[in-house]
Amino acid sequence: MSSNQGSSPLSQSSDGPFRKPRAPAMGPRHSQTPHSLPDVCPKEPTGEGRALCDGPSVVVDQHRWTVYNSQVNLPAALNDPRLAKRESDFFTKTWGLDFTETEVMPSFYLPNISREHFSSYLQETAQREKIHERCKNICQSKDDLSVLTITNNHDKARAELEQVPKIFMKPEFMLNDPATFNAVLPWSHFSVAGGKNSRDVASSRLLQEKLSHYLDVVEVSIARQISLRSEAFFHAMSSQHELQDRLRGTADAVAKLRARTAAIDCIMCRGPLQALRDALTRNNCVKLHNKLKLMAAVHQTQPTVQLLLSTSEFVGALELIATTKEVLQQELQGVHSFRHLGSQLCEMERLIDKMMVADFSTYVQSDLSRPFEEDSQVLEKDRLQSLVFGLLRQRKLDFLDIYSEEMVRVAKSVVRQCVVKSVSQISEIDADVVRFHEQMRLMTFPQWFDLLLDIFEHFILFLKRIKATLGVIRSVVLEVLDSSQRSRLADVSSATNHSDGRTNEEEEEEESGGGEAELAYLTHEGLFISDALTLNEEEQLSHTAAHVQTTEQTHTDACGSDSASATTESSSSREHNSNTTSSLPTGGATAIGEDVMPSDLELGRVANNAQELLYTASDVSQDRCVKVLMTRAKDGSLERLSSSEFVCLSQAVESFVSDADELCGRRSVSLRGALQSQANRFVQRFHEERKNKLSLLLDNERWKQAEVPAEFQDLVDSIADGRITLPERKHTGSEDRKPGEFLCVDGQKYAVVGTVLLLIRMFLEYCQCVNDIPSITTDILTRLADLLKLFNSRSCQLVLGAGALQVVGLKTITTRNLALVSRCLQLLVHFIPVIRAHFESRLQPRQYSILRHFGHITKDYNDHIAEISAKLVAIMDSMFEKALSKYEVKAPMPSVCLRNVCKQMAKMHEAINELLPEEQTQMLYLRINASFKLNLKRQLARLGVINDGGPQYGLVMVDVAFYSESVLALRSLERLDLNMLEIWEQKR
């Protein structure tokens, strides 16, 4: 009964809303577990005590709002210093006076709970609640009785325990303490004397009884407490016995497991473990053997390097040194016997640097100083490639400066050698007496020109040789740059593939199981046994020493068999490079390539410097040629050259410069500039000669029609065909042809003076200079314009200005002279557009503005022609005025005055008819006829003769008819409309 009553709370809790369904056959659950007192062994908050788990779960409800999230700062709500007195509602202190009047909105997070939510629970527990109330009314609970009993007993025990002195209850109670002992046993109540009296006996008996009473009280209290907690003690003892039984069973199981494990170790593990130990020992021996072989190979590094240096195999020696240093840093680090080898290798590397620089300097001297008659191919190409690669590998990127210095020195010697060679062939020049520069000035132009051509030829060969050598250097640099970029891309792709492969391997390892993973944790003598399984690394290490040793042996054999062969050196270098790279540990070759070789930026700079050095070679060559040119021009000998000689010089220089630019790929201006300055001086002298010649011809010109030789007619015909050049002189053919009276141009005949024929040849010479020397086009154009202006102005002074009367001694300037000058001017005006088109085709578009000179010249020439026509009309006008001033209307008719006028007009027609074309003659006579009519009209007005049909009118008409017949009788004037009625005043 007590058991059932004691377990009633347990049964009530088990029938709560979270109970598990019970099977019908099971008995009451409270009989399975004993009940313990709550004050001695409180139970854990399990599923039986649901009341302890009503709070929110930290795991399940950590993201859901509960009532525990509602917080209020009560000190702030209760202590508001802003209010004078405390209101009835303390919430208004924080949220204001209007808080009580504000309607609080229901929370969106709290559900609205009603009685319907508990209806299902109430229905389930209603029946059991009735039974529980009925049982509670029938009998009291054992817990209630025990509580009352415990309370009464506790009060009684407490009263009894209060009789015991407090000193016995203290935790620090110890009888060995004198103060505590004196307090418990008060010896002062006993006599000091040594004898025993009745009083002392009574006191001691009383003390003994008191202490016995205290003991009984404590023992009774302890017994009462033990009786009250007997059930808990029994439960603890039973639990202790059960625990001991379980421990005994566990010990037996452990003993059996140990025995079985020992059997397994003896049968299955000792043999495999011994095999693994043997494998590990063997691998360690292999490692030691490989280390010893590697040390032996490294020990042979210095003799091998010396053998390679004896055959100038610098690249192989550097690769071997780099490989050895890498091995010393990685595989043989800390080996005491090799502690000084690293510094020795560094010293050897510095020595190799100096040897490579010296060897490269020697190579450059031998390459550039060899005779130009030899083949222009690269000298010892394999040796050059090996040197360049070695210099790049050692970051000696300034080796091109050595080449540049030697190139300048050889360029100077080229000129001197050519001069010495040419002077040795000229007996008139003593090379021992005359200085070097004077020797070139003492040469004739053909000799000096041959020397210049020889210098040009040598410099072209010089540039070809430099271009070939620099091409090899640049190809090596670009090859190294391309190799660096390819290796970088390969590293990136291999890293990507390695990451993918590692992921696949991890997946395969996960699928394969954990047996090998467990094996990695087995240790023997402090070593991981899994190290014995990594055989690939050991094999790679074993190959390292073998490769190095094989490489050294290969180089030793090669040096001993053929040490002078450059091809063998190159091939052994390549073989050594490959062997050295393969002998490196994992990542060693990549590390060497990345650390030793220059960066991409530095390699690109070296390649650009090689190309710039080729440009420098072209500039240096042309600078030396400029010095040769200036040395010759110092005394003005180049200015005194003839046109053909200067054209030959210009063509030779232009050909050399074009070839040099084509070889180097860049346009150089130094030699062109020097030639331009000489060309300007030549043009100045050329123009002054033609100008003086033209002035001399004009001063001696008698302005008579000259015969036209056949060569000039051919010259004009070639111009008409579009060939603005001077034709080659023909010794046969043109001398057999007779000269003509006129110059035929485009179907028209031009009567010219001899000066104009020579002027035509002059401006063709100007055009020919432009063809031969295009750089002087603008200067020649201005000079030609100046020459044409000179002819126009000077001819005007001599003919229209009558300067020829004093200069040449002409008696008078006749109409024939004027007509001849006009026709010469018309011929030059005809050729000006042809000349303009020729110059325009050789000018840049930005230079077209200079062509305006031809427009000005054309205008001046046309004005001059118009002035000559006006002069002819003025001559006839003065004659008409003088003759008609004496005219009288009287018989006989025609009058003498009109006869003289017609005679003068016939003479003028005879003078100009052969010179001027019909159109110009007709236009001129129309103007002369108008002048005649004007003068006749004035004279008739003075005489008072009018158009009245009288006798005087008839006489005048007879003279007019005679005049008309005489004029119309002239050749080419038959259809001329004279309109003689204009001589009469119009009637108003």
GROMACS .gro file of C-alpha atoms in nm, residues 132-140:
model
    9
  132HIS     CA    1  -0.829   1.012  -0.790
  133GLU     CA    2  -1.066   1.234  -0.589
  134ARG     CA    3  -1.252   0.931  -0.462
  135CYS     CA    4  -0.931   0.762  -0.344
  136LYS     CA    5  -0.804   1.081  -0.182
  137ASN     CA    6  -1.118   1.113   0.022
  138ILE     CA    7  -1.101   0.750   0.142
  139CYS     CA    8  -0.743   0.749   0.278
  140GLN     CA    9  -0.467   0.994   0.324
   0.00000   0.00000   0.00000
